[in-house]
Structure formats: C-alpha cells, structure tokens
mmCIF file of C-alpha atoms and ligand atoms in Angstrom:
data_model
loop_
_atom_site.group_PDB
_atom_site.id
_atom_site.type_symbol
_atom_site.label_atom_id
_atom_site.label_comp_id
_atom_site.label_asym_id
_atom_site.label_seq_id
_atom_site.Cartn_x
_atom_site.Cartn_y
_atom_site.Cartn_z
ATOM 1 C CA MET A 1 -14.461 -10.481 28.267
ATOM 2 C CA MET A 2 -14.308 -13.065 25.527
ATOM 3 C CA ARG A 3 -13.188 -10.421 23.106
ATOM 4 C CA GLU A 4 -10.378 -9.266 25.440
ATOM 5 C CA TRP A 5 -9.262 -12.801 25.968
ATOM 6 C CA LYS A 6 -9.170 -13.347 22.263
ATOM 7 C CA LYS A 7 -7.241 -10.149 21.726
ATOM 8 C CA GLY A 8 -4.694 -11.166 24.331
ATOM 9 C CA LEU A 9 -4.279 -14.505 22.699
ATOM 10 C CA TRP A 10 -3.911 -12.831 19.360
ATOM 11 C CA ASP A 11 -1.089 -10.596 20.689
ATOM 12 C CA VAL A 12 0.746 -13.664 21.985
ATOM 13 C CA LEU A 13 0.350 -15.591 18.755
ATOM 14 C CA PHE A 14 0.966 -12.692 16.459
ATOM 15 C CA PRO A 15 3.238 -10.135 18.025
ATOM 16 C CA VAL A 16 3.080 -7.102 15.801
ATOM 17 C CA ALA A 17 6.313 -6.078 14.101
ATOM 18 C CA GLU A 18 6.291 -2.389 14.707
ATOM 19 C CA LEU A 19 8.028 0.022 12.430
ATOM 20 C CA PRO A 20 10.670 1.677 14.491
ATOM 21 C CA GLY A 21 10.111 5.385 14.260
ATOM 22 C CA MET A 22 6.671 5.130 12.743
ATOM 23 C CA MET A 23 4.937 3.860 15.780
ATOM 24 C CA SER A 24 6.838 5.540 18.552
ATOM 25 C CA GLY A 25 6.542 9.035 17.176
ATOM 26 C CA LEU A 26 8.641 11.877 18.580
ATOM 27 C CA GLY A 27 12.226 12.210 17.585
ATOM 28 C CA ASP A 28 11.943 9.687 14.760
ATOM 29 C CA ARG A 29 12.176 10.448 11.103
ATOM 30 C CA TRP A 30 11.319 8.994 7.760
ATOM 31 C CA CYS A 31 12.006 9.928 4.139
ATOM 32 C CA GLU A 32 9.358 12.492 3.292
ATOM 33 C CA ARG A 33 8.842 10.925 -0.147
ATOM 34 C CA CYS A 34 8.932 7.128 0.161
ATOM 35 C CA GLY A 35 8.379 6.862 3.940
ATOM 36 C CA GLU A 36 11.520 4.815 4.628
ATOM 37 C CA PRO A 37 12.066 5.129 8.374
ATOM 38 C CA TYR A 38 15.322 6.290 9.935
ATOM 39 C CA GLU A 39 16.323 6.435 13.511
ATOM 40 C CA GLY A 40 18.410 9.020 15.212
ATOM 41 C CA GLU A 41 19.221 12.571 14.416
ATOM 42 C CA MET A 42 17.769 13.601 11.058
ATOM 43 C CA PRO A 43 16.643 16.926 9.650
ATOM 44 C CA GLU A 44 12.894 17.541 9.765
ATOM 45 C CA ILE A 45 12.473 16.903 6.052
ATOM 46 C CA PHE A 46 14.901 14.720 4.168
ATOM 47 C CA ARG A 47 15.029 12.369 1.218
ATOM 48 C CA CYS A 48 16.637 8.966 1.454
ATOM 49 C CA SER A 49 19.297 7.740 -0.887
ATOM 50 C CA ASN A 50 16.753 5.495 -2.695
ATOM 51 C CA CYS A 51 14.792 8.591 -3.680
ATOM 52 C CA ALA A 52 17.701 10.778 -4.623
ATOM 53 C CA GLY A 53 17.681 11.301 -8.359
ATOM 54 C CA ARG A 54 14.465 9.409 -8.824
ATOM 55 C CA ARG A 55 11.482 11.047 -10.460
ATOM 56 C CA TRP A 56 8.360 10.129 -8.512
ATOM 57 C CA HIS A 57 4.744 10.721 -9.587
ATOM 58 C CA ILE A 58 3.506 10.310 -6.024
ATOM 59 C CA SER A 59 3.838 13.025 -3.412
ATOM 60 C CA ARG A 60 4.525 10.433 -0.723
ATOM 61 C CA ALA A 61 4.029 6.829 0.371
ATOM 62 C CA ARG A 62 3.287 5.724 3.879
ATOM 63 C CA ALA A 63 2.604 2.587 5.894
ATOM 64 C CA ALA A 64 2.310 2.031 9.611
ATOM 65 C CA TYR A 65 4.220 -1.256 9.619
ATOM 66 C CA ARG A 66 7.201 -3.085 8.254
ATOM 67 C CA ALA A 67 6.525 -6.205 6.212
ATOM 68 C CA GLU A 68 8.019 -8.366 8.931
ATOM 69 C CA GLY A 69 6.867 -10.993 11.375
ATOM 70 C CA ALA A 70 3.104 -11.305 11.808
ATOM 71 C CA VAL A 71 2.374 -8.528 9.318
ATOM 72 C CA ARG A 72 4.314 -10.253 6.593
ATOM 73 C CA GLU A 73 2.839 -13.647 7.388
ATOM 74 C CA LEU A 74 -0.773 -12.453 7.363
ATOM 75 C CA ILE A 75 -0.277 -10.600 4.055
ATOM 76 C CA HIS A 76 1.251 -13.717 2.551
ATOM 77 C CA GLU A 77 -1.500 -16.008 3.821
ATOM 78 C CA PHE A 78 -4.171 -13.621 2.631
ATOM 79 C CA LYS A 79 -2.735 -13.228 -0.772
ATOM 80 C CA TYR A 80 -1.437 -16.634 -1.702
ATOM 81 C CA ASN A 81 -3.400 -19.088 0.498
ATOM 82 C CA LYS A 82 -6.695 -17.162 0.142
ATOM 83 C CA GLU A 83 -7.032 -16.860 3.924
ATOM 84 C CA PHE A 84 -9.727 -14.294 3.600
ATOM 85 C CA HIS A 85 -10.395 -14.123 7.350
ATOM 86 C CA HIS A 86 -7.245 -11.959 7.664
ATOM 87 C CA LEU A 87 -8.851 -9.093 5.751
ATOM 88 C CA PRO A 88 -10.249 -7.190 8.793
ATOM 89 C CA GLN A 89 -6.895 -7.286 10.610
ATOM 90 C CA LEU A 90 -4.952 -6.249 7.553
ATOM 91 C CA THR A 91 -7.423 -3.411 7.038
ATOM 92 C CA SER A 92 -6.923 -2.327 10.640
ATOM 93 C CA TRP A 93 -3.171 -2.014 9.992
ATOM 94 C CA LEU A 94 -3.909 -0.165 6.793
ATOM 95 C CA GLU A 95 -6.246 2.123 8.683
ATOM 96 C CA GLU A 96 -3.659 2.890 11.282
ATOM 97 C CA GLY A 97 -1.519 4.276 8.507
ATOM 98 C CA PHE A 98 -4.457 6.222 7.160
ATOM 99 C CA GLU A 99 -5.274 7.689 10.518
ATOM 100 C CA ARG A 100 -1.718 8.648 11.130
ATOM 101 C CA PHE A 101 -0.681 10.121 7.748
ATOM 102 C CA TYR A 102 -3.746 10.907 5.648
ATOM 103 C CA ALA A 103 -6.827 11.429 7.775
ATOM 104 C CA GLU A 104 -6.458 15.229 7.928
ATOM 105 C CA GLU A 105 -6.616 15.616 4.154
ATOM 106 C CA SER A 106 -9.577 15.245 1.920
ATOM 107 C CA TRP A 107 -9.562 12.501 -0.707
ATOM 108 C CA ASP A 108 -11.813 12.027 -3.684
ATOM 109 C CA ALA A 109 -11.271 8.296 -3.661
ATOM 110 C CA LEU A 110 -9.134 5.305 -2.891
ATOM 111 C CA VAL A 111 -7.635 3.631 -5.993
ATOM 112 C CA PRO A 112 -6.530 0.024 -5.638
ATOM 113 C CA VAL A 113 -3.612 -1.270 -7.688
ATOM 114 C CA PRO A 114 -5.161 -3.681 -10.199
ATOM 115 C CA LEU A 115 -3.951 -7.180 -10.980
ATOM 116 C CA TYR A 116 -3.535 -8.466 -14.505
ATOM 117 C CA PRO A 117 -6.880 -10.130 -15.397
ATOM 118 C CA LEU A 118 -5.376 -13.598 -15.767
ATOM 119 C CA ARG A 119 -3.653 -13.301 -12.389
ATOM 120 C CA LYS A 120 -6.897 -12.135 -10.809
ATOM 121 C CA ARG A 121 -8.707 -15.159 -12.188
ATOM 122 C CA GLU A 122 -6.017 -17.453 -10.783
ATOM 123 C CA ARG A 123 -6.012 -15.766 -7.403
ATOM 124 C CA GLU A 124 -9.811 -15.243 -7.418
ATOM 125 C CA PHE A 125 -9.522 -11.832 -5.853
ATOM 126 C CA ASN A 126 -7.356 -8.751 -5.845
ATOM 127 C CA GLN A 127 -5.941 -8.083 -2.389
ATOM 128 C CA ALA A 128 -5.526 -4.364 -3.012
ATOM 129 C CA GLU A 129 -9.177 -4.096 -4.040
ATOM 130 C CA GLU A 130 -10.451 -5.925 -0.986
ATOM 131 C CA LEU A 131 -8.310 -3.732 1.286
ATOM 132 C CA ALA A 132 -9.478 -0.567 -0.395
ATOM 133 C CA ARG A 133 -13.092 -1.626 -0.200
ATOM 134 C CA MET A 134 -13.011 -2.385 3.499
ATOM 135 C CA LEU A 135 -11.019 0.748 4.330
ATOM 136 C CA GLY A 136 -13.455 2.763 2.211
ATOM 137 C CA ARG A 137 -16.403 1.361 4.104
ATOM 138 C CA ARG A 138 -14.809 2.104 7.459
ATOM 139 C CA ARG A 139 -13.841 5.666 6.564
ATOM 140 C CA GLY A 140 -16.688 6.620 4.247
ATOM 141 C CA LEU A 141 -14.405 6.930 1.224
ATOM 142 C CA SER A 142 -15.249 5.985 -2.360
ATOM 143 C CA VAL A 143 -13.247 3.272 -4.118
ATOM 144 C CA TRP A 144 -12.568 3.940 -7.773
ATOM 145 C CA LYS A 145 -11.379 1.013 -9.854
ATOM 146 C CA VAL A 146 -10.134 3.270 -12.621
ATOM 147 C CA LEU A 147 -6.907 1.441 -13.367
ATOM 148 C CA GLU A 148 -6.317 -1.471 -15.663
ATOM 149 C CA ARG A 149 -3.253 -3.645 -15.821
ATOM 150 C CA VAL A 150 -2.522 -4.033 -19.468
ATOM 151 C CA LYS A 151 0.830 -5.794 -19.324
ATOM 152 C CA LYS A 152 1.542 -9.101 -17.657
ATOM 153 C CA THR A 153 4.587 -8.241 -15.626
ATOM 154 C CA GLU A 154 6.992 -10.646 -13.958
ATOM 155 C CA THR A 155 6.294 -11.168 -10.301
ATOM 156 C CA GLN A 156 8.145 -8.230 -8.688
ATOM 157 C CA ALA A 157 9.431 -10.361 -5.842
ATOM 158 C CA LYS A 158 11.768 -12.228 -8.218
ATOM 159 C CA LEU A 159 13.368 -9.130 -9.656
ATOM 160 C CA ARG A 160 16.214 -6.843 -8.683
ATOM 161 C CA ARG A 161 15.458 -3.173 -7.999
ATOM 162 C CA SER A 162 16.547 -1.844 -11.381
ATOM 163 C CA GLU A 163 14.590 -4.582 -13.111
ATOM 164 C CA ARG A 164 11.494 -3.766 -11.025
ATOM 165 C CA LEU A 165 11.536 -0.170 -12.223
ATOM 166 C CA ARG A 166 11.789 -1.244 -15.878
ATOM 167 C CA ASN A 167 9.261 -4.032 -15.407
ATOM 168 C CA GLN A 168 6.403 -1.654 -14.622
ATOM 169 C CA LYS A 169 6.817 0.541 -17.643
ATOM 170 C CA GLY A 170 3.542 0.654 -19.618
ATOM 171 C CA ALA A 171 1.951 -1.859 -17.248
ATOM 172 C CA PHE A 172 -1.109 0.291 -16.372
ATOM 173 C CA CYS A 173 -3.657 2.505 -18.021
ATOM 174 C CA VAL A 174 -6.708 4.453 -16.917
ATOM 175 C CA LYS A 175 -10.014 2.982 -18.104
ATOM 176 C CA SER A 176 -11.847 5.164 -20.520
ATOM 177 C CA GLY A 177 -14.775 7.254 -19.383
ATOM 178 C CA PHE A 178 -13.241 8.522 -16.128
ATOM 179 C CA ASP A 179 -12.549 12.201 -15.658
ATOM 180 C CA LEU A 180 -9.822 12.521 -13.075
ATOM 181 C CA LYS A 181 -9.079 16.190 -13.601
ATOM 182 C CA GLY A 182 -7.959 17.820 -10.362
ATOM 183 C CA ARG A 183 -8.708 14.721 -8.262
ATOM 184 C CA ARG A 184 -6.958 13.809 -5.038
ATOM 185 C CA LEU A 185 -6.412 10.076 -5.062
ATOM 186 C CA LEU A 186 -4.919 7.696 -2.511
ATOM 187 C CA ILE A 187 -3.443 4.625 -4.157
ATOM 188 C CA ILE A 188 -3.877 1.438 -2.128
ATOM 189 C CA ASP A 189 -1.713 -1.724 -2.147
ATOM 190 C CA ASP A 190 -0.683 -4.397 0.306
ATOM 191 C CA VAL A 191 3.065 -3.878 0.344
ATOM 192 C CA PHE A 192 5.385 -1.050 -0.767
ATOM 193 C CA THR A 193 8.808 -2.367 -1.789
ATOM 194 C CA THR A 194 10.647 -0.239 -4.360
ATOM 195 C CA GLY A 195 7.499 1.795 -5.101
ATOM 196 C CA ALA A 196 7.827 0.901 -8.848
ATOM 197 C CA THR A 197 4.293 -0.503 -9.105
ATOM 198 C CA VAL A 198 2.464 2.309 -7.300
ATOM 199 C CA ASP A 199 4.480 4.963 -9.069
ATOM 200 C CA ALA A 200 3.617 3.443 -12.456
ATOM 201 C CA CYS A 201 -0.049 3.699 -11.385
ATOM 202 C CA ALA A 202 0.458 7.295 -10.290
ATOM 203 C CA GLN A 203 2.054 8.198 -13.601
ATOM 204 C CA VAL A 204 -1.024 7.219 -15.676
ATOM 205 C CA LEU A 205 -3.399 8.785 -13.086
ATOM 206 C CA HIS A 206 -1.415 11.969 -13.348
ATOM 207 C CA GLN A 207 -1.542 11.856 -17.154
ATOM 208 C CA ALA A 208 -5.322 11.506 -16.847
ATOM 209 C CA GLY A 209 -5.459 14.754 -14.931
ATOM 210 C CA ALA A 210 -5.286 13.718 -11.273
ATOM 211 C CA GLU A 211 -3.678 16.464 -9.269
ATOM 212 C CA HIS A 212 -2.634 14.916 -5.968
ATOM 213 C CA LEU A 213 -1.413 11.331 -5.693
ATOM 214 C CA ALA A 214 -0.231 9.534 -2.582
ATOM 215 C CA VAL A 215 0.157 5.945 -1.533
ATOM 216 C CA LEU A 216 -0.972 3.940 1.464
ATOM 217 C CA THR A 217 -0.032 0.300 2.027
ATOM 218 C CA VAL A 218 -0.441 -2.159 4.898
ATOM 219 C CA ALA A 219 3.334 -2.528 5.150
ATOM 220 C CA ARG A 220 6.597 -1.594 3.583
ATOM 221 C CA GLY A 221 9.285 -4.064 2.557
HETATM 222 ZN ZN1 ZN B 1 12.884 7.731 0.136
#
C-alpha cells in the first residue's frame, strides 16, 4: 500500500519522458546503428544521417529513454550533486533498455566507460561504473573495469559535434593483463550523445580482440 502510494507520488513528481517510438513499439523505427528514434514510415532497417559515412566500432547503441525531463534531471543530480539515492531508479531505466534490446543475447561482461582519474577523485565516484555494477547484480552479469582513461578530455557537453569526435581520439586504453579475444561486451554509460566517447572505448576494446561490442545507456541526448 505504502509502496503503491509512493510510486504514485513519484509518477506525479517525476513524469517519465518517454522516447517516442522506443516505448510504444509497433510501427516505430530507429536507426539500427545509433538508436536514434524516428516516427512514421521507415524501412525496417535504416541508418540515420548522423551515421551515414561514419565508421563505428560498435554494432549498435540503445537506450530506453530520451535525456529529457525527469530522466535528464535525475542523471544530472546523480552525477554532479552526488545524489546517490537516484542510482536504483537510474538502473531501472537502464535495465528497461537491457530487457528490451539486449536480454536475448549472451554477454561476457558489462564494461563501464571510465573517468579520468583526477575527475573521478573530484566526483568521488564514476556514474557509469555504479550503473554497471547495479545492473550486473540485478542481471547476474560480470562487470569488467578493463578500460582506462589516459587523456584528460574537455567536458563533452561544451563541445560541438565535430570537436567531440576529435576530442576522444586516444583518450582510452585497455589495461594490461586482460585477454578480450572473442569477447562479447556491452559498454555502459549514463548518456549517449554523439557516441564519440563510447565508440572510442569500443575501438580500443576491438583492438584488444573483443569481437562483439554494443552500447547501453540510461538515456540518449
Ligand atoms: Zn544513427
């Protein structure tokens, strides 16, 4: 009873910004690579203009929600105000995406996008790592912290798209001692915007031998 009341209150306070086309299912379409949703008549499989001519290292990226409204707010509060109590809700949104797009495949591990060490010290935690850990616990999946951020990049939010792509070059490497040959890895982050960050991660994982790489985020920008 109490729980239902609380849930009702939650829905009033934080109406969820649903991704058109990703939540309502039938008849809706999204870019098969980056997951950008489109409404209306679209071929079964298509690539959006953002993806045309771009060389991706991920097979696809998916999220169940847009980074709007309550979703955007909670991510922001979690990340920048250290409002850690939002983690279960954020993980539930992440898990919705997992259930919908990735649950039927087998995965060797979840790989969180790392923060640059100095930034992690400032922030005290890595949001992607926390999300991966909680999702991993819920779904019985391993979390491999195999990536290292070796370049202090500008905050992506301040950059234009072309700058974002350049900014991530050489930003990551795979820690030594990990054999990723033939592995199927699901890269985890909070928000997918241009995909530059996660694709830079995928590139080094691929170079280290990983065979199948996809991305799951709580939301997409
Ligand atoms: Zn696309």
